[in-house]
Amino acid sequence: MQAIARLVVLVVALGVAACATTPSANFFTLNPADVEPQVARSDLSLALGPIDLPGYLDRPQIVTRAGGNRLSVDEFNRWGGLLEEEISRVLAEHLSRRLGTDRIYSYPSRVAADTDYRVVVEIRRFDGMLGGEVVLDLAWSLVDDRTAEVLLTRQAAYRGAVPGSDYGAYAAALSALVIQFGDDLAAAFTQRPQRPR
């Protein structure tokens, strides 16, 4: 009987020890750049989306490259929200500052808004190595939301270095790539032909 009691105590102790050593999850977001807003305000209205991700990124865990064609999916380092929503949020905030408008919405959105243009994004790659290089490879189209005419289609790839070997540095490096893409989008809007109202 004492042997069974000791065994129960040992099992409980091992269970408590295992729980005590289980790492807790860390959650990360993408962050917009600290850019001064445009002085001139614009009445431009823009919808961002849909933003399509490859299947291997459509998960809460942060995915990194582990060399060659191997991916690492980390159970304890995760995005704070859906990754496509993180990308859309950062793009919207950055474009709002660069284009001087607060009329930028995600698409689809619960907000009923009459938008002039829509940006459709297909992301092909958005990852890299901890302490190495990150890559954002994508194609995007600018659509006239009134006529559904595709005005512009482009492909682009952005690369950057991860300034550290932790997941915070990794998220910051990916954020910088989204900002670079946002700068190119803003340039495309400022160079577009003005259409009559």
PDB file of C-alpha atoms in Angstrom:
ATOM      1  CA  MET A   1       0.000   0.000   0.000  1.00  0.00           C
ATOM      2  CA  GLN A   2       2.833   2.374   0.845  1.00  0.00           C
ATOM      3  CA  ALA A   3       4.452   1.561  -2.500  1.00  0.00           C
ATOM      4  CA  ILE A   4       1.284   2.622  -4.360  1.00  0.00           C
ATOM      5  CA  ALA A   5       1.088   5.835  -2.345  1.00  0.00           C
ATOM      6  CA  ARG A   6       4.733   6.628  -3.172  1.00  0.00           C
ATOM      7  CA  LEU A   7       4.076   5.913  -6.841  1.00  0.00           C
ATOM      8  CA  VAL A   8       1.081   8.289  -6.861  1.00  0.00           C
ATOM      9  CA  VAL A   9       3.152  11.007  -5.172  1.00  0.00           C
ATOM     10  CA  LEU A  10       5.949  10.496  -7.723  1.00  0.00           C
ATOM     11  CA  VAL A  11       3.563  10.722 -10.684  1.00  0.00           C
ATOM     12  CA  VAL A  12       1.978  13.904  -9.293  1.00  0.00           C
ATOM     13  CA  ALA A  13       5.418  15.423  -8.652  1.00  0.00           C
ATOM     14  CA  LEU A  14       6.548  14.625 -12.191  1.00  0.00           C
ATOM     15  CA  GLY A  15       3.350  16.146 -13.582  1.00  0.00           C
ATOM     16  CA  VAL A  16       3.880  19.358 -11.615  1.00  0.00           C
ATOM     17  CA  ALA A  17       7.518  19.532 -12.742  1.00  0.00           C
ATOM     18  CA  ALA A  18       6.507  19.055 -16.373  1.00  0.00           C
ATOM     19  CA  CYS A  19       3.945  21.846 -16.102  1.00  0.00           C
ATOM     20  CA  ALA A  20       6.507  24.119 -14.477  1.00  0.00           C
ATOM     21  CA  THR A  21       8.955  23.698 -17.365  1.00  0.00           C
ATOM     22  CA  THR A  22       6.465  24.152 -20.244  1.00  0.00           C
ATOM     23  CA  PRO A  23       7.424  27.419 -21.983  1.00  0.00           C
ATOM     24  CA  SER A  24       4.749  30.075 -22.321  1.00  0.00           C
ATOM     25  CA  ALA A  25       3.743  31.390 -25.737  1.00  0.00           C
ATOM     26  CA  ASN A  26       4.968  34.760 -27.023  1.00  0.00           C
ATOM     27  CA  PHE A  27       2.779  36.832 -29.338  1.00  0.00           C
ATOM     28  CA  PHE A  28       4.031  39.320 -31.938  1.00  0.00           C
ATOM     29  CA  THR A  29       2.568  41.955 -34.248  1.00  0.00           C
ATOM     30  CA  LEU A  30       3.791  43.754 -37.322  1.00  0.00           C
ATOM     31  CA  ASN A  31       4.385  47.443 -36.662  1.00  0.00           C
ATOM     32  CA  PRO A  32       4.033  50.453 -38.981  1.00  0.00           C
ATOM     33  CA  ALA A  33       6.901  52.878 -39.475  1.00  0.00           C
ATOM     34  CA  ASP A  34       6.944  56.175 -37.603  1.00  0.00           C
ATOM     35  CA  VAL A  35       6.300  58.380 -40.644  1.00  0.00           C
ATOM     36  CA  GLU A  36       5.136  61.981 -40.501  1.00  0.00           C
ATOM     37  CA  PRO A  37       1.698  62.398 -42.158  1.00  0.00           C
ATOM     38  CA  GLN A  38       1.417  64.266 -45.450  1.00  0.00           C
ATOM     39  CA  VAL A  39       0.629  67.946 -44.996  1.00  0.00           C
ATOM     40  CA  ALA A  40      -1.878  68.017 -47.870  1.00  0.00           C
ATOM     41  CA  ARG A  41      -5.054  66.084 -47.087  1.00  0.00           C
ATOM     42  CA  SER A  42      -6.644  63.949 -49.785  1.00  0.00           C
ATOM     43  CA  ASP A  43     -10.186  62.663 -50.321  1.00  0.00           C
ATOM     44  CA  LEU A  44      -8.840  59.446 -51.834  1.00  0.00           C
ATOM     45  CA  SER A  45     -10.712  56.356 -50.655  1.00  0.00           C
ATOM     46  CA  LEU A  46      -9.022  52.969 -50.880  1.00  0.00           C
ATOM     47  CA  ALA A  47      -9.813  49.332 -50.072  1.00  0.00           C
ATOM     48  CA  LEU A  48      -6.958  46.949 -49.285  1.00  0.00           C
ATOM     49  CA  GLY A  49      -7.564  43.333 -50.137  1.00  0.00           C
ATOM     50  CA  PRO A  50      -8.070  40.592 -50.403  1.00  0.00           C
ATOM     51  CA  ILE A  51      -4.538  39.780 -49.284  1.00  0.00           C
ATOM     52  CA  ASP A  52      -3.828  36.149 -50.146  1.00  0.00           C
ATOM     53  CA  LEU A  53      -1.156  34.194 -48.278  1.00  0.00           C
ATOM     54  CA  PRO A  54       0.408  30.877 -49.262  1.00  0.00           C
ATOM     55  CA  GLY A  55      -0.976  27.971 -47.256  1.00  0.00           C
ATOM     56  CA  TYR A  56       2.168  27.435 -45.183  1.00  0.00           C
ATOM     57  CA  LEU A  57       1.773  30.933 -43.675  1.00  0.00           C
ATOM     58  CA  ASP A  58      -1.946  30.615 -42.972  1.00  0.00           C
ATOM     59  CA  ARG A  59      -1.494  29.648 -39.309  1.00  0.00           C
ATOM     60  CA  PRO A  60      -1.014  31.420 -35.973  1.00  0.00           C
ATOM     61  CA  GLN A  61       2.528  30.089 -35.471  1.00  0.00           C
ATOM     62  CA  ILE A  62       5.446  32.105 -36.842  1.00  0.00           C
ATOM     63  CA  VAL A  63       7.105  30.293 -39.735  1.00  0.00           C
ATOM     64  CA  THR A  64      10.820  30.672 -40.459  1.00  0.00           C
ATOM     65  CA  ARG A  65      13.234  29.061 -42.895  1.00  0.00           C
ATOM     66  CA  ALA A  66      15.515  26.430 -41.411  1.00  0.00           C
ATOM     67  CA  GLY A  67      17.833  26.035 -44.394  1.00  0.00           C
ATOM     68  CA  GLY A  68      17.251  24.561 -47.826  1.00  0.00           C
ATOM     69  CA  ASN A  69      13.591  23.830 -48.374  1.00  0.00           C
ATOM     70  CA  ARG A  70      12.845  23.115 -44.699  1.00  0.00           C
ATOM     71  CA  LEU A  71      10.443  25.293 -42.694  1.00  0.00           C
ATOM     72  CA  SER A  72      10.292  25.723 -38.932  1.00  0.00           C
ATOM     73  CA  VAL A  73       6.858  26.268 -37.343  1.00  0.00           C
ATOM     74  CA  ASP A  74       7.281  27.532 -33.778  1.00  0.00           C
ATOM     75  CA  GLU A  75       4.493  26.557 -31.376  1.00  0.00           C
ATOM     76  CA  PHE A  76       5.539  29.092 -28.739  1.00  0.00           C
ATOM     77  CA  ASN A  77       6.099  32.163 -30.941  1.00  0.00           C
ATOM     78  CA  ARG A  78       2.905  33.254 -32.625  1.00  0.00           C
ATOM     79  CA  TRP A  79       1.263  36.164 -34.403  1.00  0.00           C
ATOM     80  CA  GLY A  80      -1.089  38.190 -32.239  1.00  0.00           C
ATOM     81  CA  GLY A  81      -3.765  38.033 -34.957  1.00  0.00           C
ATOM     82  CA  LEU A  82      -4.302  36.679 -38.444  1.00  0.00           C
ATOM     83  CA  LEU A  83      -1.198  37.434 -40.499  1.00  0.00           C
ATOM     84  CA  GLU A  84      -3.122  38.838 -43.477  1.00  0.00           C
ATOM     85  CA  GLU A  85      -4.945  41.209 -41.097  1.00  0.00           C
ATOM     86  CA  GLU A  86      -1.624  42.281 -39.596  1.00  0.00           C
ATOM     87  CA  ILE A  87      -0.289  43.070 -43.084  1.00  0.00           C
ATOM     88  CA  SER A  88      -3.470  44.949 -44.020  1.00  0.00           C
ATOM     89  CA  ARG A  89      -3.419  46.974 -40.784  1.00  0.00           C
ATOM     90  CA  VAL A  90       0.203  48.083 -41.247  1.00  0.00           C
ATOM     91  CA  LEU A  91      -0.340  48.914 -44.925  1.00  0.00           C
ATOM     92  CA  ALA A  92      -3.479  50.911 -44.140  1.00  0.00           C
ATOM     93  CA  GLU A  93      -1.779  52.964 -41.457  1.00  0.00           C
ATOM     94  CA  HIS A  94       1.308  53.589 -43.587  1.00  0.00           C
ATOM     95  CA  LEU A  95      -0.682  54.540 -46.694  1.00  0.00           C
ATOM     96  CA  SER A  96      -2.906  56.808 -44.631  1.00  0.00           C
ATOM     97  CA  ARG A  97       0.140  58.795 -43.543  1.00  0.00           C
ATOM     98  CA  ARG A  98       1.814  58.767 -46.960  1.00  0.00           C
ATOM     99  CA  LEU A  99      -1.298  59.643 -48.978  1.00  0.00           C
ATOM    100  CA  GLY A 100      -2.897  62.045 -46.499  1.00  0.00           C
ATOM    101  CA  THR A 101      -6.212  60.215 -46.177  1.00  0.00           C
ATOM    102  CA  ASP A 102      -7.952  58.354 -43.386  1.00  0.00           C
ATOM    103  CA  ARG A 103     -10.348  56.675 -45.831  1.00  0.00           C
ATOM    104  CA  ILE A 104      -8.457  53.390 -46.151  1.00  0.00           C
ATOM    105  CA  TYR A 105     -10.282  50.168 -45.336  1.00  0.00           C
ATOM    106  CA  SER A 106      -9.567  46.468 -45.348  1.00  0.00           C
ATOM    107  CA  TYR A 107     -11.455  44.399 -47.915  1.00  0.00           C
ATOM    108  CA  PRO A 108     -13.733  42.719 -47.249  1.00  0.00           C
ATOM    109  CA  SER A 109     -14.776  44.986 -44.390  1.00  0.00           C
ATOM    110  CA  ARG A 110     -17.711  45.365 -42.042  1.00  0.00           C
ATOM    111  CA  VAL A 111     -17.492  49.109 -42.720  1.00  0.00           C
ATOM    112  CA  ALA A 112     -19.745  50.129 -45.619  1.00  0.00           C
ATOM    113  CA  ALA A 113     -17.588  52.550 -47.598  1.00  0.00           C
ATOM    114  CA  ASP A 114     -17.675  53.833 -51.155  1.00  0.00           C
ATOM    115  CA  THR A 115     -14.062  53.417 -52.286  1.00  0.00           C
ATOM    116  CA  ASP A 116     -12.327  54.777 -55.376  1.00  0.00           C
ATOM    117  CA  TYR A 117      -9.714  52.049 -55.713  1.00  0.00           C
ATOM    118  CA  ARG A 118      -8.896  48.605 -54.422  1.00  0.00           C
ATOM    119  CA  VAL A 119      -5.485  46.969 -54.075  1.00  0.00           C
ATOM    120  CA  VAL A 120      -5.478  43.182 -54.470  1.00  0.00           C
ATOM    121  CA  VAL A 121      -2.353  41.427 -53.161  1.00  0.00           C
ATOM    122  CA  GLU A 122      -1.083  37.898 -53.701  1.00  0.00           C
ATOM    123  CA  ILE A 123       1.814  37.134 -51.373  1.00  0.00           C
ATOM    124  CA  ARG A 124       4.020  34.313 -52.599  1.00  0.00           C
ATOM    125  CA  ARG A 125       6.608  34.390 -49.850  1.00  0.00           C
ATOM    126  CA  PHE A 126       6.864  36.248 -46.544  1.00  0.00           C
ATOM    127  CA  ASP A 127       9.493  34.593 -44.380  1.00  0.00           C
ATOM    128  CA  GLY A 128      13.200  34.178 -43.766  1.00  0.00           C
ATOM    129  CA  MET A 129      15.773  32.973 -41.279  1.00  0.00           C
ATOM    130  CA  LEU A 130      16.238  34.118 -37.711  1.00  0.00           C
ATOM    131  CA  GLY A 131      19.365  36.249 -37.722  1.00  0.00           C
ATOM    132  CA  GLY A 132      19.503  36.044 -41.535  1.00  0.00           C
ATOM    133  CA  GLU A 133      17.491  37.476 -44.415  1.00  0.00           C
ATOM    134  CA  VAL A 134      13.734  37.929 -44.813  1.00  0.00           C
ATOM    135  CA  VAL A 135      11.890  38.085 -48.144  1.00  0.00           C
ATOM    136  CA  LEU A 136       8.529  39.487 -49.242  1.00  0.00           C
ATOM    137  CA  ASP A 137       7.646  38.290 -52.754  1.00  0.00           C
ATOM    138  CA  LEU A 138       4.276  39.365 -54.148  1.00  0.00           C
ATOM    139  CA  ALA A 139       2.108  40.473 -57.038  1.00  0.00           C
ATOM    140  CA  TRP A 140      -0.484  43.240 -56.753  1.00  0.00           C
ATOM    141  CA  SER A 141      -3.156  44.907 -58.828  1.00  0.00           C
ATOM    142  CA  LEU A 142      -4.762  48.332 -58.631  1.00  0.00           C
ATOM    143  CA  VAL A 143      -8.467  48.128 -59.454  1.00  0.00           C
ATOM    144  CA  ASP A 144     -10.890  50.981 -60.184  1.00  0.00           C
ATOM    145  CA  ASP A 145     -13.611  50.134 -57.668  1.00  0.00           C
ATOM    146  CA  ARG A 146     -16.264  51.978 -59.665  1.00  0.00           C
ATOM    147  CA  THR A 147     -15.745  50.167 -62.960  1.00  0.00           C
ATOM    148  CA  ALA A 148     -13.817  47.022 -61.817  1.00  0.00           C
ATOM    149  CA  GLU A 149     -11.159  47.894 -64.415  1.00  0.00           C
ATOM    150  CA  VAL A 150      -7.656  46.660 -63.577  1.00  0.00           C
ATOM    151  CA  LEU A 151      -5.505  49.770 -63.923  1.00  0.00           C
ATOM    152  CA  LEU A 152      -2.140  48.360 -62.970  1.00  0.00           C
ATOM    153  CA  THR A 153      -0.523  45.021 -62.164  1.00  0.00           C
ATOM    154  CA  ARG A 154       2.959  44.670 -60.723  1.00  0.00           C
ATOM    155  CA  GLN A 155       5.273  42.058 -59.223  1.00  0.00           C
ATOM    156  CA  ALA A 156       7.861  42.924 -56.603  1.00  0.00           C
ATOM    157  CA  ALA A 157      10.302  41.338 -54.195  1.00  0.00           C
ATOM    158  CA  TYR A 158      11.744  42.980 -51.084  1.00  0.00           C
ATOM    159  CA  ARG A 159      14.633  41.736 -48.967  1.00  0.00           C
ATOM    160  CA  GLY A 160      16.054  42.775 -45.643  1.00  0.00           C
ATOM    161  CA  ALA A 161      18.353  41.656 -42.868  1.00  0.00           C
ATOM    162  CA  VAL A 162      17.064  40.485 -39.479  1.00  0.00           C
ATOM    163  CA  PRO A 163      18.918  42.616 -36.896  1.00  0.00           C
ATOM    164  CA  GLY A 164      18.967  39.827 -34.289  1.00  0.00           C
ATOM    165  CA  SER A 165      18.328  36.142 -33.770  1.00  0.00           C
ATOM    166  CA  ASP A 166      15.089  36.469 -31.750  1.00  0.00           C
ATOM    167  CA  TYR A 167      11.479  36.565 -32.911  1.00  0.00           C
ATOM    168  CA  GLY A 168      11.057  40.234 -32.004  1.00  0.00           C
ATOM    169  CA  ALA A 169      13.814  41.165 -34.460  1.00  0.00           C
ATOM    170  CA  TYR A 170      12.281  38.818 -37.025  1.00  0.00           C
ATOM    171  CA  ALA A 171       8.855  40.499 -36.748  1.00  0.00           C
ATOM    172  CA  ALA A 172      10.499  43.935 -37.015  1.00  0.00           C
ATOM    173  CA  ALA A 173      12.351  42.906 -40.194  1.00  0.00           C
ATOM    174  CA  LEU A 174       9.126  41.612 -41.759  1.00  0.00           C
ATOM    175  CA  SER A 175       7.399  44.868 -40.770  1.00  0.00           C
ATOM    176  CA  ALA A 176      10.087  46.818 -42.632  1.00  0.00           C
ATOM    177  CA  LEU A 177       9.374  44.825 -45.811  1.00  0.00           C
ATOM    178  CA  VAL A 178       5.651  45.653 -45.588  1.00  0.00           C
ATOM    179  CA  ILE A 179       6.593  49.330 -45.196  1.00  0.00           C
ATOM    180  CA  GLN A 180       8.784  49.156 -48.333  1.00  0.00           C
ATOM    181  CA  PHE A 181       5.839  47.722 -50.225  1.00  0.00           C
ATOM    182  CA  GLY A 182       3.639  50.489 -48.798  1.00  0.00           C
ATOM    183  CA  ASP A 183       6.087  53.108 -50.091  1.00  0.00           C
ATOM    184  CA  ASP A 184       5.849  51.638 -53.600  1.00  0.00           C
ATOM    185  CA  LEU A 185       2.052  51.580 -53.395  1.00  0.00           C
ATOM    186  CA  ALA A 186       2.003  55.216 -52.284  1.00  0.00           C
ATOM    187  CA  ALA A 187       4.269  56.150 -55.203  1.00  0.00           C
ATOM    188  CA  ALA A 188       1.949  54.345 -57.615  1.00  0.00           C
ATOM    189  CA  PHE A 189      -1.006  56.363 -56.323  1.00  0.00           C
ATOM    190  CA  THR A 190       0.761  59.702 -56.544  1.00  0.00           C
ATOM    191  CA  GLN A 191       1.793  58.926 -60.149  1.00  0.00           C
ATOM    192  CA  ARG A 192      -1.586  57.621 -61.326  1.00  0.00           C
ATOM    193  CA  PRO A 193      -3.530  59.657 -63.896  1.00  0.00           C
ATOM    194  CA  GLN A 194      -6.203  61.780 -62.271  1.00  0.00           C
ATOM    195  CA  ARG A 195      -9.682  60.810 -63.399  1.00  0.00           C
ATOM    196  CA  PRO A 196     -12.648  63.160 -63.571  1.00  0.00           C
ATOM    197  CA  ARG A 197     -15.115  63.020 -60.700  1.00  0.00           C
TER     198      ARG A 197
END
